XYZ file of C-alpha atoms in Angstrom:
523
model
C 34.067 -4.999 -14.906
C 30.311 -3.837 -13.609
C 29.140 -3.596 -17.065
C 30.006 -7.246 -18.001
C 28.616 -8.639 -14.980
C 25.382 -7.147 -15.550
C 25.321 -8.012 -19.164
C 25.791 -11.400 -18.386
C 23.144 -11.354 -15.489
C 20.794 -10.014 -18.128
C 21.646 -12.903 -20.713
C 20.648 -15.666 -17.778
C 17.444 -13.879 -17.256
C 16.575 -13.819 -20.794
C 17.989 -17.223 -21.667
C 17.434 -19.261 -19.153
C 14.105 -21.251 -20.181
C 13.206 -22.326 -16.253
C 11.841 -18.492 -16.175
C 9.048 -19.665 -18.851
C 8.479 -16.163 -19.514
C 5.079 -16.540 -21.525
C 3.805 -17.722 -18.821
C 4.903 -15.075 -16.713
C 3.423 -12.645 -19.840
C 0.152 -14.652 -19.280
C 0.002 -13.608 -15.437
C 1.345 -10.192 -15.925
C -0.994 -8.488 -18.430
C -3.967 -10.806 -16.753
C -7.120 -8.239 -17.150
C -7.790 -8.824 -13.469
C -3.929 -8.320 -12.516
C -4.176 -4.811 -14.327
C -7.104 -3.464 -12.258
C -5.610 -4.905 -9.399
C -2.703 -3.168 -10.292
C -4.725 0.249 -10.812
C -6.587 0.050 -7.714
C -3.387 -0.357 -6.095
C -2.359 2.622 -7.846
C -5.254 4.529 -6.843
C -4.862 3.692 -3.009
C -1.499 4.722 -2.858
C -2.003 8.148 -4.301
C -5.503 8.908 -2.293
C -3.717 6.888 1.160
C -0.430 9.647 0.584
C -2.853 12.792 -0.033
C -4.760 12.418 2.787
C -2.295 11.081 4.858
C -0.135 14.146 4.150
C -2.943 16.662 5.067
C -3.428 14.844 8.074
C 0.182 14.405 9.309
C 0.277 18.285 8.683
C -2.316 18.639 11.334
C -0.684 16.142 13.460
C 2.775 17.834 13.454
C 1.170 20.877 14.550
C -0.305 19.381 17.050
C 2.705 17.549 18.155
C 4.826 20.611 18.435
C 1.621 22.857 19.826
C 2.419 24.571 23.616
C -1.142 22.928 24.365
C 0.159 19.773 26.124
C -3.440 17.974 25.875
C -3.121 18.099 21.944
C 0.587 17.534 21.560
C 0.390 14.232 24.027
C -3.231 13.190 22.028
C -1.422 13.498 18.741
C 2.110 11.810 20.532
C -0.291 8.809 21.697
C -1.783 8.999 18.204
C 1.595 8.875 16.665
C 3.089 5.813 18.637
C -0.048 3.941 17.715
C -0.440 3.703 13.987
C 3.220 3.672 13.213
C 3.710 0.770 15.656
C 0.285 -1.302 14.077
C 1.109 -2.901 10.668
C -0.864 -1.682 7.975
C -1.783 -4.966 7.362
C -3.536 -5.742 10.410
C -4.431 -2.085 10.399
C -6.619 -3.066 6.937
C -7.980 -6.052 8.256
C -9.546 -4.190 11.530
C -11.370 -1.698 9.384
C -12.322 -4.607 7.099
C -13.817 -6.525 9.556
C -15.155 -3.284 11.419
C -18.693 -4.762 11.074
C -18.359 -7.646 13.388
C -17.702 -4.794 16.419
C -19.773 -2.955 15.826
C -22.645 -3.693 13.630
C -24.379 -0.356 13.248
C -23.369 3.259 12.600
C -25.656 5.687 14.702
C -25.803 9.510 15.373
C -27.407 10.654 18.583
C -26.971 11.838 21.929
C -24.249 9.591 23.931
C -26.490 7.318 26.552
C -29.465 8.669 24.923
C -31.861 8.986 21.712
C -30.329 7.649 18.507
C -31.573 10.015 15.532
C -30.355 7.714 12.409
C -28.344 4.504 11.892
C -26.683 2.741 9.202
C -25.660 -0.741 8.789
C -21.744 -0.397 8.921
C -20.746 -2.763 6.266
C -22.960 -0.231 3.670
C -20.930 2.603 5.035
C -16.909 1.068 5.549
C -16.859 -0.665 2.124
C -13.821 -2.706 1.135
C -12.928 0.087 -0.907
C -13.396 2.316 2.243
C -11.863 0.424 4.390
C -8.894 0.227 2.302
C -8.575 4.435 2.298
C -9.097 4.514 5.964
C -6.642 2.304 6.984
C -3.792 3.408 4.498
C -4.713 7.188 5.063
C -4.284 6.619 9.090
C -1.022 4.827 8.747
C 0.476 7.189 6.254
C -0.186 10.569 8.534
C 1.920 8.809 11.154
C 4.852 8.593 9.328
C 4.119 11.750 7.477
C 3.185 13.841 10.805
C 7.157 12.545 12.120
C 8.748 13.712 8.379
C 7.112 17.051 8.632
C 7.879 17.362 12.165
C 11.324 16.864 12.086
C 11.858 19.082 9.133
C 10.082 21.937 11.120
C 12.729 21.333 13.547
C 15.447 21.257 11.719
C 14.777 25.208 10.529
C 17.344 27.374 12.203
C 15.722 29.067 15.055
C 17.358 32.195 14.277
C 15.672 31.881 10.572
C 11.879 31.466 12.494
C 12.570 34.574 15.149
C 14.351 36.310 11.320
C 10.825 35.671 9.985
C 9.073 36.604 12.549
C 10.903 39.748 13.460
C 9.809 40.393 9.636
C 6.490 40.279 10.333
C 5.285 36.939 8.829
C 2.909 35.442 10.210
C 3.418 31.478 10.714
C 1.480 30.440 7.782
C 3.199 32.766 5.491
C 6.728 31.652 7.382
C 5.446 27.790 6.153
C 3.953 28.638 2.821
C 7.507 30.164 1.995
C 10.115 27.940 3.546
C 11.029 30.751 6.180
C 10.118 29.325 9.610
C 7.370 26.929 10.856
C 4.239 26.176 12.313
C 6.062 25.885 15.680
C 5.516 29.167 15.814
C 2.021 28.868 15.949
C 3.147 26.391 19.051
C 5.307 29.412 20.380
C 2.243 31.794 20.196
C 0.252 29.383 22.306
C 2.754 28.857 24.893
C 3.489 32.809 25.543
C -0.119 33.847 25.796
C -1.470 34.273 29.249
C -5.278 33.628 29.849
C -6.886 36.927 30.963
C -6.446 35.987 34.905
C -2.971 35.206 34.596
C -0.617 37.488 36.017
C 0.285 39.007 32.721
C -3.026 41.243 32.475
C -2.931 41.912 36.365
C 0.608 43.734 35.583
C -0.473 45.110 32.929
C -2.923 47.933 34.360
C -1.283 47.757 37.888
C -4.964 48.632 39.200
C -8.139 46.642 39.144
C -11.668 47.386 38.527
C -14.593 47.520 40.966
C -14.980 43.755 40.201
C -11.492 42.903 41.030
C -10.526 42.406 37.466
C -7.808 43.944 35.834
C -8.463 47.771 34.711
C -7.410 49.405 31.195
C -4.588 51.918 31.133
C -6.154 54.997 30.087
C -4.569 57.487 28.084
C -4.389 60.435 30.358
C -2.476 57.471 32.949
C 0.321 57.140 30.622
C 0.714 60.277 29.276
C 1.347 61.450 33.115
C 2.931 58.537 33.745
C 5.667 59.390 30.566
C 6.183 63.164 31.760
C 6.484 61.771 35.407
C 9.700 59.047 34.066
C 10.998 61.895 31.618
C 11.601 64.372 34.453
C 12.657 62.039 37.034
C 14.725 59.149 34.851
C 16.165 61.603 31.921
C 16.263 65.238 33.162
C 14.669 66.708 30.156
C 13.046 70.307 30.119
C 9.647 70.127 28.603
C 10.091 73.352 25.906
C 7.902 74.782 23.563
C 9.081 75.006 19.916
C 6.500 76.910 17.324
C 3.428 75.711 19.596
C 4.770 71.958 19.839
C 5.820 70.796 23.153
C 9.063 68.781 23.318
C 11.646 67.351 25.368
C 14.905 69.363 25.060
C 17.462 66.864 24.229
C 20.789 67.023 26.501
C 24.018 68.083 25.468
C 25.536 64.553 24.833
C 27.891 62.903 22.465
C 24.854 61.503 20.725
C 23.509 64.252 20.498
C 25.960 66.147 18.970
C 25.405 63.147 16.412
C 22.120 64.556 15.457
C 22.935 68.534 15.791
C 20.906 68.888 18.893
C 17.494 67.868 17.270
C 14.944 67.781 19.596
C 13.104 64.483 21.158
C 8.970 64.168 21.447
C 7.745 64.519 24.800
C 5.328 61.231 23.544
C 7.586 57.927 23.715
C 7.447 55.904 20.482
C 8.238 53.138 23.149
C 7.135 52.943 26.331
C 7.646 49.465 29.039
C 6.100 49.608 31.904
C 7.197 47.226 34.903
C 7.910 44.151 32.026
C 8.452 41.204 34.196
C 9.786 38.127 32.204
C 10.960 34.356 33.754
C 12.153 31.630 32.369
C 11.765 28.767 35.411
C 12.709 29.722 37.702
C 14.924 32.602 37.099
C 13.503 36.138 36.864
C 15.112 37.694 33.401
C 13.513 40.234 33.996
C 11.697 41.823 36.966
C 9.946 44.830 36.491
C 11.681 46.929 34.024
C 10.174 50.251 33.127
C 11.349 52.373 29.701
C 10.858 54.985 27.485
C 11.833 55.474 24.205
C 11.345 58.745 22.308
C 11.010 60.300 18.935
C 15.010 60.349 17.711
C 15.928 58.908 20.649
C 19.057 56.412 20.988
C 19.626 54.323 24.244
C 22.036 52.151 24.510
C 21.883 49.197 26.874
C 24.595 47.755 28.924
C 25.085 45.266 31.552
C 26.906 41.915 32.850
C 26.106 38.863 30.538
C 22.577 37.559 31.700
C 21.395 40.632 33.050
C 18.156 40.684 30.639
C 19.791 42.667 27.897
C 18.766 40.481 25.278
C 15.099 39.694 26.889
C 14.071 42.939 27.174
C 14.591 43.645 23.250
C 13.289 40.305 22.338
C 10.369 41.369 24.607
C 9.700 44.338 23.163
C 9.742 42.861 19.527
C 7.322 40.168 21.148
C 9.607 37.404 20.291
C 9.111 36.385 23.855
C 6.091 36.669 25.855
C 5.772 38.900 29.011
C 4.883 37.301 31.929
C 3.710 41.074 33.646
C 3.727 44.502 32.942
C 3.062 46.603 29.713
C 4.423 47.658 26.414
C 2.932 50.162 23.832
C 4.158 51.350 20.129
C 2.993 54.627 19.669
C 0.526 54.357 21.944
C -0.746 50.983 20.568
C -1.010 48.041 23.643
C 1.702 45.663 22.188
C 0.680 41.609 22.357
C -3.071 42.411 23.461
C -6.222 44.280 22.868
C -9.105 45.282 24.705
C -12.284 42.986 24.676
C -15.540 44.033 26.958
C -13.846 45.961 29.431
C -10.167 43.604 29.604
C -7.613 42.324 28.451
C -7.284 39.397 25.819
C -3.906 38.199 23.308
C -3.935 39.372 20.082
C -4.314 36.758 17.112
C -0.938 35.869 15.597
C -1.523 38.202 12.194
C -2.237 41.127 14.328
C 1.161 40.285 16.330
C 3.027 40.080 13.475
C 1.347 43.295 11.776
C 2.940 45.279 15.242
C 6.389 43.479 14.778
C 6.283 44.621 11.133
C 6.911 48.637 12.792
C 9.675 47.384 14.840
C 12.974 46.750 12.769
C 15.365 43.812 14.454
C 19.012 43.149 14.431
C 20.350 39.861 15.937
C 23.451 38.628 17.291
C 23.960 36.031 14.583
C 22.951 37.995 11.376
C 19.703 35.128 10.864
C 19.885 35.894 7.241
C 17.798 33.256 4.273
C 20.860 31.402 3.234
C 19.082 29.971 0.095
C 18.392 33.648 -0.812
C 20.215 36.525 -2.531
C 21.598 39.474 -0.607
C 18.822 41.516 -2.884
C 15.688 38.953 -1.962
C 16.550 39.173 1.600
C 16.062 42.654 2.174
C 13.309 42.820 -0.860
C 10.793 40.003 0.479
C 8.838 41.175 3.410
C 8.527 44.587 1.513
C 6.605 42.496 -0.955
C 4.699 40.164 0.768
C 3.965 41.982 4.373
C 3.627 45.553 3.119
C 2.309 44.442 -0.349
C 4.687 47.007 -1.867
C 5.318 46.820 -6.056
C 7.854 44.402 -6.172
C 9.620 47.173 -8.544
C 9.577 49.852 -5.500
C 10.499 47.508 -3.378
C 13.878 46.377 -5.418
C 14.492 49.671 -5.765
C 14.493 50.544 -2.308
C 16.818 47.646 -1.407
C 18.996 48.796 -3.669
C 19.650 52.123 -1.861
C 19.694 50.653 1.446
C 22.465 48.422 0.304
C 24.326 51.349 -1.344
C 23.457 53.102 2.184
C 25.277 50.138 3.940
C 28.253 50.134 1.299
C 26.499 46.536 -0.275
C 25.482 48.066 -3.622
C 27.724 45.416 -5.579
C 26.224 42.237 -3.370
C 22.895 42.370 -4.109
C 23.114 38.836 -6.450
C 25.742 37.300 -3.672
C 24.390 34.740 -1.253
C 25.245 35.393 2.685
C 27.392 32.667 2.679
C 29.891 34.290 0.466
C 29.829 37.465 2.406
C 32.477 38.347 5.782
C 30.312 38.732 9.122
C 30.510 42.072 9.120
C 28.941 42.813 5.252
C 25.922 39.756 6.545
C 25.463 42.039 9.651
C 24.713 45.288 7.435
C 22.849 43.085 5.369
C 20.855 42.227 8.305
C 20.770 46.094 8.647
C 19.200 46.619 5.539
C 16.225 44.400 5.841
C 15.699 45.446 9.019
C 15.551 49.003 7.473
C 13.865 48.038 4.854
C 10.372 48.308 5.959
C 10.748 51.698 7.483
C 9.863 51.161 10.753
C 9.077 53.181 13.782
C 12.258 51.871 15.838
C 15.482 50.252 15.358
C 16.033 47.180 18.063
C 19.796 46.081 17.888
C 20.763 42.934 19.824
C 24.527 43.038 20.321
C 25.261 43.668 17.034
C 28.943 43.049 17.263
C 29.093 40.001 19.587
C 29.319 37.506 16.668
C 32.493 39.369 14.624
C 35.748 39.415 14.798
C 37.303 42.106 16.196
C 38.614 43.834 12.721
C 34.779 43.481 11.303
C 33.218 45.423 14.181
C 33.981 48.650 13.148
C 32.223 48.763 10.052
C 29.464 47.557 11.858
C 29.018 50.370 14.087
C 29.492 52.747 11.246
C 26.677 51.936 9.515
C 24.180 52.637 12.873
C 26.408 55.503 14.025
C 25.246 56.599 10.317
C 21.626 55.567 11.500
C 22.025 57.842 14.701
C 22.998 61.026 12.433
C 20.055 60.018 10.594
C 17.464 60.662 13.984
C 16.658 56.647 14.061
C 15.166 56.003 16.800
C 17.201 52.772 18.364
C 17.384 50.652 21.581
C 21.010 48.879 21.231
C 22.128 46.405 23.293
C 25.849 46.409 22.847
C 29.161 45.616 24.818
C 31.267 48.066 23.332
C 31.517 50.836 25.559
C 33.383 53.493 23.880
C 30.308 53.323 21.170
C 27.635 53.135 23.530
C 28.885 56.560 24.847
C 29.553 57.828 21.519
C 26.087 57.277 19.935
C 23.789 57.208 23.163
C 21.310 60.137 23.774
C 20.514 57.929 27.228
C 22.665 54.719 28.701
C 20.773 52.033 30.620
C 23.086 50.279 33.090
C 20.816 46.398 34.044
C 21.622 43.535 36.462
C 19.687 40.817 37.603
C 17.000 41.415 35.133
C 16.256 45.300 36.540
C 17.152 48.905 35.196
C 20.005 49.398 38.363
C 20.907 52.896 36.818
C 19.919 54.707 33.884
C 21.162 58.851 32.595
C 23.230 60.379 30.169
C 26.494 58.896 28.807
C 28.305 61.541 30.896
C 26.209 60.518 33.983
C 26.990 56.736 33.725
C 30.284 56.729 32.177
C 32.271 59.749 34.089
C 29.811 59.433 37.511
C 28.892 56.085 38.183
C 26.271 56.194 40.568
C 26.895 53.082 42.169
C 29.415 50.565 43.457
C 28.497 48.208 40.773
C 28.045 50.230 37.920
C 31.508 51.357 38.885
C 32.558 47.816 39.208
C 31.043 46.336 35.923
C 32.968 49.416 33.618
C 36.440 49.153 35.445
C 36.045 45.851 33.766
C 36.616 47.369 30.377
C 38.558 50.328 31.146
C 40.909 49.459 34.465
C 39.466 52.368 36.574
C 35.854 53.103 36.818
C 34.404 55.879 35.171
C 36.610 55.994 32.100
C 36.103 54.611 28.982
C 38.358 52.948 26.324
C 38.362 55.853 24.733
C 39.568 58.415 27.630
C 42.180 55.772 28.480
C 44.035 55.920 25.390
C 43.846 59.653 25.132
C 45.075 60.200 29.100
């Protein structure tokens, strides 16, 4: 029925003689109507190129943490999309009756050259101008709202990787929002993120460097007192004796460093008002795994999300091997790192999240393959080939071509695992791992880092399962309202609460404090 309808709409267009199509021929293919219809051509392609560069720039600054250049580029925004073009073209036309010369000089002062404006804004000019500024309005709003409609969990996935935000843009994985984030968490040098983080000051009353021989003591002092480790000597290396504990016994009693591959010193982080965390101090050694437990906001999750600098610390200290994490030292203090040297420290840290945060549009294979590739600039060959055995490690060896989406929540969790494993970093930072799975999926799960804790991976995981964070911890770490309210052995925490609460927050999961799942079922 379509079909004859349009056929016969197309016989009274070509029939009908009130048309007078020569004449329309005449009009059409007019010499002047041609380069007309080039130039229009020509503006539309120069007005959309520019106006796309420029509406990248004005996204950016739309969604920067700099409130002067978001609401300049907001104001900027609301102006040329509400303007039509046409009366947009007609002001830049008629620019020359305004203002009759161009001039360079010193405002309220000497001029050093001028131009007539009409020999500088040509019609031609004018044209380009006023389609280029109307077309970055729109285009700054398009990009804009694509940026925000990436998954967050994909941009702190990409991030956790150690992409930068350009690369995360260049390659679809997060966005320049990030670059927004980066702004927003850093601290000018007097802010009271540097003053925490030497906890002394200078003869000038400015913050003081951390030196070496501070935090070395400072390390011993925490390992004695927080961990009761013995400082032994084995074949002219010192080391930490590790405690008899179930985790332990994971790892065949294999000694920890005395020198913390992680070490927080009174991290203080807020979020409004509310103090998520508030002075939390941590070590983390060599082989080391500590498991983290606590009520639901008790700044579980910050603290790891701190520590992989996916949030900004409002106080306090972190270092990697030593390394100041999130700043460097500049003339005596304290200034943020640029975002490539940020992400080059995340890139040592591996991450696990609660909600996998896996590329959907990529394979199994080319999400554990790709920041090999293009943050470690490994051989793309290698780097397959090492995904491959850390799938086979996680029992994935016959996913690598699946997409997540076809995958249970438990195999996109180990998946997870994988790339986080990928590029061999220095410690493993889990972030309830099992919060997000169904009960029958957990288990396979916490296989794969009980596997990991054999292995002498040095982890922080923040879990809810109890009977595993006994099993696999070298050291628990009991937190409420955003502090470290008790912290020892699995033994020590789990079998001799130290305190009303911690007593309190296990009989929760066991029915009498001090017991576990796991005794339960076996008394």
């Amino acid at each position: 029925m379509l079909l004859v309808l349009a056929a016969q709409f197309a016989w009274f267009l070509l029939t009908n003689p009130r048309f007078e199509w020569a004449v329309a021929g005449e009009y059409l293919f007019d010499p002047n109507i041609l380069r007309g219809l080039g130039m229009s051509l020509l503006l539309t392609v120069i007005g959309m190129t520019l106006g796309s560069l420029l509406g990248v720039l004005l996204a950016a600054g739309r969604l920067s943490g700099f409130k002067p250049v978001a609401w300049a580029c907001g104001i900027y925004v609301a102006i040329f999309r509400g303007i039509p073009p046409l009366v947009q073209l007609i002001f830049w036309f008629n620019l020359g009756y305004l203002l009759p010369r161009i001039s360079l000089g010193i405002p309220f002062g000497p001029t050093f050259v001028s131009w007539p404006t009409n020999s500088v804004i040509s019609s031609l000019t004018a044209a380009i101008i006023g389609l280029t500024l109307h077309e970055a309005a729109y285009m700054a709003e398009i990009i804009r709202a694509g940026i925000l409609a990436v998954d967050h969990g994909q941009r702190d996935a990409a991030r956790a990787m150690g992409f930068t935000a350009g690369q995360g843009v260049r390659q679809g994985r997060a966005a320049p929002g990030d670059a927004g984030d980066r702004a927003a968490h850093r601290q000018p040098v007097h802010q009271p993120a540097q003053r925490h983080l030497a906890g002394q000051r200078d003869r000038d009353g400015r913050p003081a460097l951390l030196r070496a021989g501070d935090l070395q003591q400072d390390v011993r002092d925490r390992a004695a007192a927080d961990r009761g480790l013995r400082l032994v000597s084995r074949g002219g290396h010192r080391a930490l004796a590790r405690p008899a504990t179930p985790g332990a016994a994971l790892r065949e009693g294999a000694a920890v460093s005395d020198t913390p591959v992680l070490h927080v010193r009174d991290v203080r982080k807020r979020f409004g008002g509310h103090a998520a965390l508030d002075g939390v101090s941590l070590d983390v050694h060599e082989g080391e795994v500590v498991t983290v437990i606590g009520p639901s906001g008790s700044g579980k999750s910050t603290l790891v999300r701190c520590v992989h600098q996916l949030e900004s610390i409002d106080g306090g200290a972190m270092y990697l091997d030593g390394e100041l994490l999130g700043y460097e030292r500049h003339r005596g203090h304290l200034r943020p790192l640029p975002d490539r040297k940020v992400a080059a420290q995340r890139s040592r840290m591996g991450m696990v999240f609660q909600q996998f945060n896996l590329f959907g549009h990529w394979s199994v294979l080319r999400n554990v393959v790709e920041a090999q590739v293009a943050v470690h600039g490994r051989d793309p060959g290698q780097a397959r080939a090492e995904a491959l055995r850390l799938l086979e490690r996680v029992g994935l060896a016959g996913k690598a071509d699946a997409h997540p989406r076809m995958l249970s929540g438990g195999q996109q969790q180990r998946v997870a695992i994988a790339r986080a494993l990928a590029t061999n970093p220095r410690i493993m930072l889990f972030d309830e791992p099992t919060s997000a799975l169904d009960p029958e999926l957990v288990d396979e799960v916490l296989s794969v880092v009980r596997d990991l804790a054999r292995g002498g991976m040095t982890m922080i995981i923040v879990t809810h399962e109890m009977s595993f964070a006994r099993e696999v911890a070298d050291r628990c770490v009991f937190m409420e309202d955003g502090r470290v309210a008790a912290t020892g052995t699995p033994k020590e925490i789990f079998d001799a609460p130290s305190s009303p609460r911690l007593r309190s927050f296990l009989s929760r999961f066991t029915g009498q404090a001090g017991k576990t799942p796991v005794e339960e079922s076996t008394s």
